[in-house]
CSV table of C-alpha atoms in Angstrom, one decimal:
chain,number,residue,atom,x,y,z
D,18,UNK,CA,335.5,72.7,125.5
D,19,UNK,CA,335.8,70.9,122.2
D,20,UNK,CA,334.1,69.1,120.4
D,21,UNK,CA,334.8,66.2,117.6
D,22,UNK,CA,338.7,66.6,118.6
D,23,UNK,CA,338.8,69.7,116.2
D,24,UNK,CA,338.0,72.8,119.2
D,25,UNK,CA,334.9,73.9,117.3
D,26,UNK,CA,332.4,75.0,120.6
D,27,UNK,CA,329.0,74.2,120.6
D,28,UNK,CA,327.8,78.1,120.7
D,29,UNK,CA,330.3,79.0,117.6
D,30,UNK,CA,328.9,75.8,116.0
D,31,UNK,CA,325.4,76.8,116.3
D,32,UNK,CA,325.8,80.9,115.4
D,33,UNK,CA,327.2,79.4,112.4
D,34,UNK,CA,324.6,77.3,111.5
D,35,UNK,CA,322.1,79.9,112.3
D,36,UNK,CA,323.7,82.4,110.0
D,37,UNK,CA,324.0,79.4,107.5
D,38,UNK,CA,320.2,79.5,107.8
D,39,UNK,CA,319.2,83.2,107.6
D,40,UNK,CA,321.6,83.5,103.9
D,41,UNK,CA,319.7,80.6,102.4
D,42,UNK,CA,316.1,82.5,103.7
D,43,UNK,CA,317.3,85.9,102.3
D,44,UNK,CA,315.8,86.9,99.3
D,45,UNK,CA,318.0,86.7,96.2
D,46,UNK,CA,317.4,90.8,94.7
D,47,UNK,CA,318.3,89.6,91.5
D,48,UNK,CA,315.7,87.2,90.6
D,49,UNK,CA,313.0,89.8,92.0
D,50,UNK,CA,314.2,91.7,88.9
D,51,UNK,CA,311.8,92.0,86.0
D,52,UNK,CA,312.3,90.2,82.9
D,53,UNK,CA,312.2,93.2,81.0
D,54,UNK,CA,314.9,95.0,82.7
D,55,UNK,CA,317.3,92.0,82.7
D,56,UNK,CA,316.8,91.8,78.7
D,57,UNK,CA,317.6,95.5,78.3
D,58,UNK,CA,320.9,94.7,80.2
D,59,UNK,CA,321.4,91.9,77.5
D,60,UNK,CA,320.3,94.0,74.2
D,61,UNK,CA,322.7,96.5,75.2
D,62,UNK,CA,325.4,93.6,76.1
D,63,UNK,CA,325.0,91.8,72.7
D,64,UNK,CA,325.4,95.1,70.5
D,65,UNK,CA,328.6,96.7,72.0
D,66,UNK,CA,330.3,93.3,72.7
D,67,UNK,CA,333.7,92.9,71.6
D,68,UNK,CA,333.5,89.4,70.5
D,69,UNK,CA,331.4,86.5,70.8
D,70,UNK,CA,333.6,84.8,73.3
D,71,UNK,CA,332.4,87.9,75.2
D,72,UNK,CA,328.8,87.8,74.8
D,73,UNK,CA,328.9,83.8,75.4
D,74,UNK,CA,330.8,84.0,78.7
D,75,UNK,CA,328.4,86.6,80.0
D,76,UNK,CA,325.6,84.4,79.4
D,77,UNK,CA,327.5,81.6,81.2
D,78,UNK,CA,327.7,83.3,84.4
D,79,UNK,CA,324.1,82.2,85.7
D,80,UNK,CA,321.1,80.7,84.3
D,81,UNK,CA,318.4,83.5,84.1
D,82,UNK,CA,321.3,85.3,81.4
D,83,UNK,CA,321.8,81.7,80.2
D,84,UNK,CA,317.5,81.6,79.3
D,85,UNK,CA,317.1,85.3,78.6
D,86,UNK,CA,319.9,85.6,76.1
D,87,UNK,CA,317.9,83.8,73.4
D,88,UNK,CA,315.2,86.1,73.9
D,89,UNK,CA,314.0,87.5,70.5
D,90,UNK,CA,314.7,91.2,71.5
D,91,UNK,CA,318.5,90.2,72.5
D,92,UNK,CA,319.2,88.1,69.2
D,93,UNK,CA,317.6,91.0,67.0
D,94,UNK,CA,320.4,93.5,68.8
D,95,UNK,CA,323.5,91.1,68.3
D,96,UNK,CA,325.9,93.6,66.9
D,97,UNK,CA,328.7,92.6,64.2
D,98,UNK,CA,331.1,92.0,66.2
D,99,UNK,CA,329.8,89.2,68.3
D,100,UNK,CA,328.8,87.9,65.0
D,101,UNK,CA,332.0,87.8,63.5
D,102,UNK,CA,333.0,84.0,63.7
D,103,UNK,CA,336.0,82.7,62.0
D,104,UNK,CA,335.9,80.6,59.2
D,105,UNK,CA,338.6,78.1,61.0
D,106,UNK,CA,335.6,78.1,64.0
D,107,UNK,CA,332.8,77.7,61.8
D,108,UNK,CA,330.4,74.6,63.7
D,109,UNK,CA,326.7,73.5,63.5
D,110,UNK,CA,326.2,75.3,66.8
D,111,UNK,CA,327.7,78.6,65.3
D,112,UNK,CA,325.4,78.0,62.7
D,113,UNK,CA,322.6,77.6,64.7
D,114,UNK,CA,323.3,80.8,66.8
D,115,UNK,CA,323.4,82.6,63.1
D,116,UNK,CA,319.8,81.2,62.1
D,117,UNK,CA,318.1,82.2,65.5
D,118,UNK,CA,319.6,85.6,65.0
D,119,UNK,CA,317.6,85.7,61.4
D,120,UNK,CA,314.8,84.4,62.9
D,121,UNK,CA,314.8,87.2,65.2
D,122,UNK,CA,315.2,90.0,62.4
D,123,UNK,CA,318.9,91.3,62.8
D,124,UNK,CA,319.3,92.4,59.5
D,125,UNK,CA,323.4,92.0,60.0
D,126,UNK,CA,323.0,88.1,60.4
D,127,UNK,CA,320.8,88.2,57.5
D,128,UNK,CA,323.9,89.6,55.6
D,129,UNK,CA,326.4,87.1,57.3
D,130,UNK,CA,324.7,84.0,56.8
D,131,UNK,CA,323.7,85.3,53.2
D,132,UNK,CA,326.8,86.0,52.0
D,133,UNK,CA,328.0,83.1,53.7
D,134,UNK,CA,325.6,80.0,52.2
D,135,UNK,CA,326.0,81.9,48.4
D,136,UNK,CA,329.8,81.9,48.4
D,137,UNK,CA,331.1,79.3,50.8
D,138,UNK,CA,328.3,76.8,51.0
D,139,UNK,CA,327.0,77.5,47.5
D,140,UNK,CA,323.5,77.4,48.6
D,141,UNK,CA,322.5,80.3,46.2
D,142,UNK,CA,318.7,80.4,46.4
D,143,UNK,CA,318.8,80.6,50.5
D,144,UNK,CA,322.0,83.0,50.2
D,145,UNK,CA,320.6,85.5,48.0
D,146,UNK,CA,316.9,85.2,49.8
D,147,UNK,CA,318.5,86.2,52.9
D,148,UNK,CA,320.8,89.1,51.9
D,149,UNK,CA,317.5,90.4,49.9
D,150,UNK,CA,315.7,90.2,53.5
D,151,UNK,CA,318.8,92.6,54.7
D,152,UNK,CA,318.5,95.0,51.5
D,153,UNK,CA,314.5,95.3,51.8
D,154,UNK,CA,315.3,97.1,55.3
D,155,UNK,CA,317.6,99.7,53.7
D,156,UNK,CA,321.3,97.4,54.6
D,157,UNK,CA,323.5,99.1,52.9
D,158,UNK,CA,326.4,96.2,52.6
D,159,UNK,CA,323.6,93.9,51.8
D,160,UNK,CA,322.1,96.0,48.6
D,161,UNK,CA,325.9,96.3,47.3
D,162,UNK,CA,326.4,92.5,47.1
D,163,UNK,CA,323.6,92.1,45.7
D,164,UNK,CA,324.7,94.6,42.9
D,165,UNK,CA,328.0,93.1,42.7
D,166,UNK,CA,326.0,89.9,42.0
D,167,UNK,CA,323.5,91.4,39.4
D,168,UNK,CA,326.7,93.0,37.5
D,169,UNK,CA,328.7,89.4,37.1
D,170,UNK,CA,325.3,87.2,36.9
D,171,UNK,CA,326.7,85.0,40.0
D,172,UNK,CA,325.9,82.0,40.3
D,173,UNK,CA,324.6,81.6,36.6
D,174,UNK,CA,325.8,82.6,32.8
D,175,UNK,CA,326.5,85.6,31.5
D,176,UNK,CA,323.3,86.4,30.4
D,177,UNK,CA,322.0,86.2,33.7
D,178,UNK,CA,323.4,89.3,34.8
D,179,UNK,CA,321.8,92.8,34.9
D,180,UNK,CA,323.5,95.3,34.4
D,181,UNK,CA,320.6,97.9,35.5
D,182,UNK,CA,319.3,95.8,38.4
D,183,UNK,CA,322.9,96.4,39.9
D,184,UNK,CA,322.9,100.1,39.0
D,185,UNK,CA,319.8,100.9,40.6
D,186,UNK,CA,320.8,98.5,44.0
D,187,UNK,CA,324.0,100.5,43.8
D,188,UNK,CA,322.5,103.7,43.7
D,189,UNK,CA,320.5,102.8,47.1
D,190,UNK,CA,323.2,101.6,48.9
D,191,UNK,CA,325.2,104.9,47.5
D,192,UNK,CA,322.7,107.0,49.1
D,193,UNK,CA,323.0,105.2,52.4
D,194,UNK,CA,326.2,106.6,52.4
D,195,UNK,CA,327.8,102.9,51.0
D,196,UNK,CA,331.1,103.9,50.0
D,197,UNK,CA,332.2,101.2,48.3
D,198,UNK,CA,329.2,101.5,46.1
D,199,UNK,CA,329.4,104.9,45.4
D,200,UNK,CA,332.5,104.6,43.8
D,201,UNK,CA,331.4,101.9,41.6
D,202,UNK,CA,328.4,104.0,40.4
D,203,UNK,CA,330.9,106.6,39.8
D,204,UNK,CA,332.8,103.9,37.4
D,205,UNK,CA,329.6,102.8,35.8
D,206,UNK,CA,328.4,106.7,34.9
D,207,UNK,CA,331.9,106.5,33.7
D,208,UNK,CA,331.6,103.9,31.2
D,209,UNK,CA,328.3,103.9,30.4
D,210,UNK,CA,328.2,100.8,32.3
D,211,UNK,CA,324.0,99.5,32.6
D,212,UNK,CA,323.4,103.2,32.4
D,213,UNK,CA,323.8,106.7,29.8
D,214,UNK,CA,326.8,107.5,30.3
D,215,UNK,CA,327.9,110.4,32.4
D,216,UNK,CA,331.4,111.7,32.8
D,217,UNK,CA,330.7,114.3,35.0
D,218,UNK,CA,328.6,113.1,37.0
D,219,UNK,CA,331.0,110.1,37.5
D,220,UNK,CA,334.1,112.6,38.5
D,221,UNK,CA,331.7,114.0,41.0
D,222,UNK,CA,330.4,110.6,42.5
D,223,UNK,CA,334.4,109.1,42.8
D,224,UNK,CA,335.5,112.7,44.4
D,225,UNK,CA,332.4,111.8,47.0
D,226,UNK,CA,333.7,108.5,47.4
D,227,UNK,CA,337.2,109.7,48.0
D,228,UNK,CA,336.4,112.5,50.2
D,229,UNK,CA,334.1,109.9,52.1
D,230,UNK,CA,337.0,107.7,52.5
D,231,UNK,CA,339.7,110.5,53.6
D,232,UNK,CA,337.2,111.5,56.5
D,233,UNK,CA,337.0,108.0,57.9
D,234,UNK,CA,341.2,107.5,57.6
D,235,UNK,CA,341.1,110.8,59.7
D,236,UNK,CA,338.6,110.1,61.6
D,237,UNK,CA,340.5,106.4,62.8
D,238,UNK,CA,343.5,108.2,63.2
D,239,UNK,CA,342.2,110.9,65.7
D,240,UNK,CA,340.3,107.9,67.8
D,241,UNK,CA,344.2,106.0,67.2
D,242,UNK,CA,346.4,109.4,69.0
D,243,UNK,CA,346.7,109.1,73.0
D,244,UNK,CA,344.8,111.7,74.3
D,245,UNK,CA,347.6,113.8,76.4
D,246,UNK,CA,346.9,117.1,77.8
D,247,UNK,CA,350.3,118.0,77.6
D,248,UNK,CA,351.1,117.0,74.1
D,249,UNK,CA,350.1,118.9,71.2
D,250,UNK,CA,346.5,117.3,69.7
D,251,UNK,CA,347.7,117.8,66.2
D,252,UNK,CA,347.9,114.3,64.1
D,253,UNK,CA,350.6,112.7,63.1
D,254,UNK,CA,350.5,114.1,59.3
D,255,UNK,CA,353.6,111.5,58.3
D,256,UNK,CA,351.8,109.0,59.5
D,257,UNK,CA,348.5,110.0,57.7
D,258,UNK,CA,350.7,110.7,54.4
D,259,UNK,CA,351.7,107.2,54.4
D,260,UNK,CA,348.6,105.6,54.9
D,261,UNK,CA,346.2,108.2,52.6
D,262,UNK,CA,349.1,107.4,49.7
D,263,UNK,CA,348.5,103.5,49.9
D,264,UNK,CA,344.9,103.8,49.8
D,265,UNK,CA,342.7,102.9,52.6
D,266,UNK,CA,339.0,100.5,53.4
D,267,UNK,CA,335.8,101.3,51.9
D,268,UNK,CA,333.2,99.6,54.1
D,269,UNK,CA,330.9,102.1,55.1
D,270,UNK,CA,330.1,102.3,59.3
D,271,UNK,CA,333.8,100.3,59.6
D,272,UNK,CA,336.9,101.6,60.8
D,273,UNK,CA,339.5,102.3,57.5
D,274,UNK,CA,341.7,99.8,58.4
D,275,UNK,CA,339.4,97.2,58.5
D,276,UNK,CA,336.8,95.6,56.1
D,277,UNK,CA,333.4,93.9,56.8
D,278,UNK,CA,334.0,90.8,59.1
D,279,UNK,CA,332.2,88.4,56.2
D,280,UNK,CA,334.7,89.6,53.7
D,281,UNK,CA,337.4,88.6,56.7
D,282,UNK,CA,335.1,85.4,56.4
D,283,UNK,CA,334.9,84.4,52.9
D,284,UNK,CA,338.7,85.3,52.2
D,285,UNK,CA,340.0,83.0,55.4
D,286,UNK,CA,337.1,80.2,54.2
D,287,UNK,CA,338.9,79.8,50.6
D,288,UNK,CA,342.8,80.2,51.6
D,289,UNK,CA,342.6,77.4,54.4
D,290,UNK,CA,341.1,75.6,52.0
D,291,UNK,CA,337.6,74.5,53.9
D,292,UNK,CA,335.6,75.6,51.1
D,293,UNK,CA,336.3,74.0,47.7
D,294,UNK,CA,336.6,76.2,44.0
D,295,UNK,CA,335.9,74.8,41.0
D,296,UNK,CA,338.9,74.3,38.7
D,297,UNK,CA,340.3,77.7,36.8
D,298,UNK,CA,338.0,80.0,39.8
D,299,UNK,CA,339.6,82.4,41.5
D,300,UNK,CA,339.3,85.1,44.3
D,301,UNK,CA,338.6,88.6,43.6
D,302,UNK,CA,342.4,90.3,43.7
D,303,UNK,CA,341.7,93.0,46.2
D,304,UNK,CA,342.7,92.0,50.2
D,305,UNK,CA,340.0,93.1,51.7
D,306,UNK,CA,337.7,91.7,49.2
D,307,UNK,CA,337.5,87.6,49.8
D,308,UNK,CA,334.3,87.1,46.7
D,309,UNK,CA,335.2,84.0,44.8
D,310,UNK,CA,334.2,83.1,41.5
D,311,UNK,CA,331.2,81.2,40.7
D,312,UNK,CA,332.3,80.7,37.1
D,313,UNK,CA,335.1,80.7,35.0
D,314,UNK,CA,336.4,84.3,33.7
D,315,UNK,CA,333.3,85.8,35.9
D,316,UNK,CA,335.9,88.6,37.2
D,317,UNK,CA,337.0,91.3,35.2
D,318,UNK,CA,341.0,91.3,35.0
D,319,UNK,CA,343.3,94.0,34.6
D,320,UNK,CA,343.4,95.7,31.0
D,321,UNK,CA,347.1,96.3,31.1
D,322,UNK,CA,348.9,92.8,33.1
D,323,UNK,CA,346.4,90.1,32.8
D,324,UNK,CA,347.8,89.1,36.1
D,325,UNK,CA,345.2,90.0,38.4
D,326,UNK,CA,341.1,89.5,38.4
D,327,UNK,CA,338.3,91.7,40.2
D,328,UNK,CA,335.0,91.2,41.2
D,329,UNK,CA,333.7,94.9,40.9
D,330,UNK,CA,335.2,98.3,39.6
D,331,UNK,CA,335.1,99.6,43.5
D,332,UNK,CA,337.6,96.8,44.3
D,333,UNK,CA,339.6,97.0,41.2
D,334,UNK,CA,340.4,100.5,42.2
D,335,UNK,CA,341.4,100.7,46.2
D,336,UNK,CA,343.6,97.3,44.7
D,337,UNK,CA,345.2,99.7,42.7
D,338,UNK,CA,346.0,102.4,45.3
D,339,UNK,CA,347.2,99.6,47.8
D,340,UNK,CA,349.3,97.3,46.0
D,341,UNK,CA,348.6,96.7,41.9
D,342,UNK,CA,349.9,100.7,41.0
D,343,UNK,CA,352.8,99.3,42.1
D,344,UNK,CA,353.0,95.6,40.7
D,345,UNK,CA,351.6,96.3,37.1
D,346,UNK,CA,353.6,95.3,34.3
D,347,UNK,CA,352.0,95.7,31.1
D,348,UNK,CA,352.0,92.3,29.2
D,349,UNK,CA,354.3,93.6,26.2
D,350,UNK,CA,356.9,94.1,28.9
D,351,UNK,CA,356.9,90.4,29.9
D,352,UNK,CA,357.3,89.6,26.6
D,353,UNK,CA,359.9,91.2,26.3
């Protein structure tokens, strides 16, 4: 028998509809969930994250992850990787997303949006204010810029800086295990830079910071070999030669290839041109740097060329192991 022309029967038409009914009166497990369990899933979702794209779609896939993934417990977990934006995405709603994160004490977008508002939006006071609010809870990244900041007096004159402000803010960072700041104390014990001077204790603080450095090129490298049972587990030692000899990162708690992702920031920011620098300002020479000038002739520049300009001693040596060692003409040589 059929019915409506289409050979549906009335006793399949009504089972159906009956089932239809019992689904939409079945309980739904996942709402019965607690709150509290559902954020845990998100805390641990927003640290390890590989992206933001990540985090975001996850959050799109119903609306309790929608609601609960601006709880303060979730935004104060946001690892750096979902906070790593592009400077080529950079929006109102990104930074929006940045300021709720800061609201709910993650002391990494504290950094990122510090660093970002004094260099990029030159909104010194609320830059600095925020990257202090990082070093205050022991942020290692966070009390290096601000040394880096207290050496060249950024965002003022040259008699603004302080030169033992940024060798105290460098020693805490350096005991945080901060390489990049270690080996800039090690310059300053050096030269007698904002504190007595110290050869030997400045050999033994760049030897820290280069052993420091050679276990986190090793350490990437093991986590970068294919894990075969049949193969021998040895590295690849021309592989390591090559890289150790070209020098290697110096961000503490990142992998040696890469840099922190504000550096990434600030570097893509000025090269596409989004942000503009005053006339004669320049960006600090090393890569994996991205620091502009706030001044002219803020940046120390090499000694020997002329050619090249650096924000720090730390950065003006791993530019020299990458690329400058082999670049560096003294000027009498162009002269001639």
């Amino acid at each position: 028998m059929e019915e409506n022309g289409r050979g549906i029967s009335p006793r399949r038409s009504k089972r159906r509809t009956v089932h239809k009914i019992a689904a939409a009166n079945e309980p739904n497990l996942f709402d019965e969930l607690p709150d509290d369990l559902v954020v845990a899933v998100l805390c641990k979702l927003s640290s390890s994250a590989a992206s933001s794209s990540d985090f975001i779609n996850a959050l799109l896939t119903c609306k309790r992850f929608k609601s609960l993934g601006f709880h303060q417990l979730v935004l104060s977990n946001v690892g750096s990787k979902v906070l790593a934006v592009k400077a080529k995405n950079w929006s109102d709603s990104v930074h929006r997303f940045l300021i709720h994160c800061v609201n709910a004490g993650n002391v990494e977008a504290c950094y990122t949006l510090g660093m970002i508002r004094f260099y990029c939006l030159q909104n010194r006071g609320s830059g600095m204010s925020l990257m202090a609010k990082a070093a205050i809870k022991s942020y290692a990244p966070a009390l290096y810029s601000l040394a880096v900041i207290q050496f060249n007096g950024s965002g003022g004159s040259r008699t603004d800086k302080d030169l033992q402000a940024g060798v105290a803010l460098c020693a805490r960072a350096a005991f945080l295990g901060h390489v990049d700041a270690l080996r800039e104390l090690g310059h300053c014990f050096q030269d007698g830079y904002g504190i007595r001077q110290n050869i030997t204790a400045g050999r033994r603080l760049l030897m820290q910071a280069n052993t420091r450095e050679l276990a986190s090129l090793l350490k990437s490298l093991v986590k970068q070999q294919p894990n075969h049972h049949h193969h021998h587990r040895g590295l690849n030692y021309e592989q390591f030669n090559c890289i150790s000899c070209s020098g290697c990162s110096s961000m503490s708690n990142e992998p040696a290839s890469e840099g922190h992702p504000v550096n990434v920031f600030l570097k893509e920011w000025f090269e596409l041109g989004l942000g503009e620098m005053g006339e004669g300002l320049r960006l600090c020479s090393h890569k994996g740097c991205g620091r502009p000038e706030t001044r002219a002739h803020e940046f120390r520049r090499c000694s020997a060329c002329g050619t090249v300009h650096y924000c720090s001693r730390g950065c003006q040596a791993l530019d020299w192991k990458l690329r400058h060692k082999l670049e560096c003409v003294p000027i009498e040589r162009w002269l001639e």
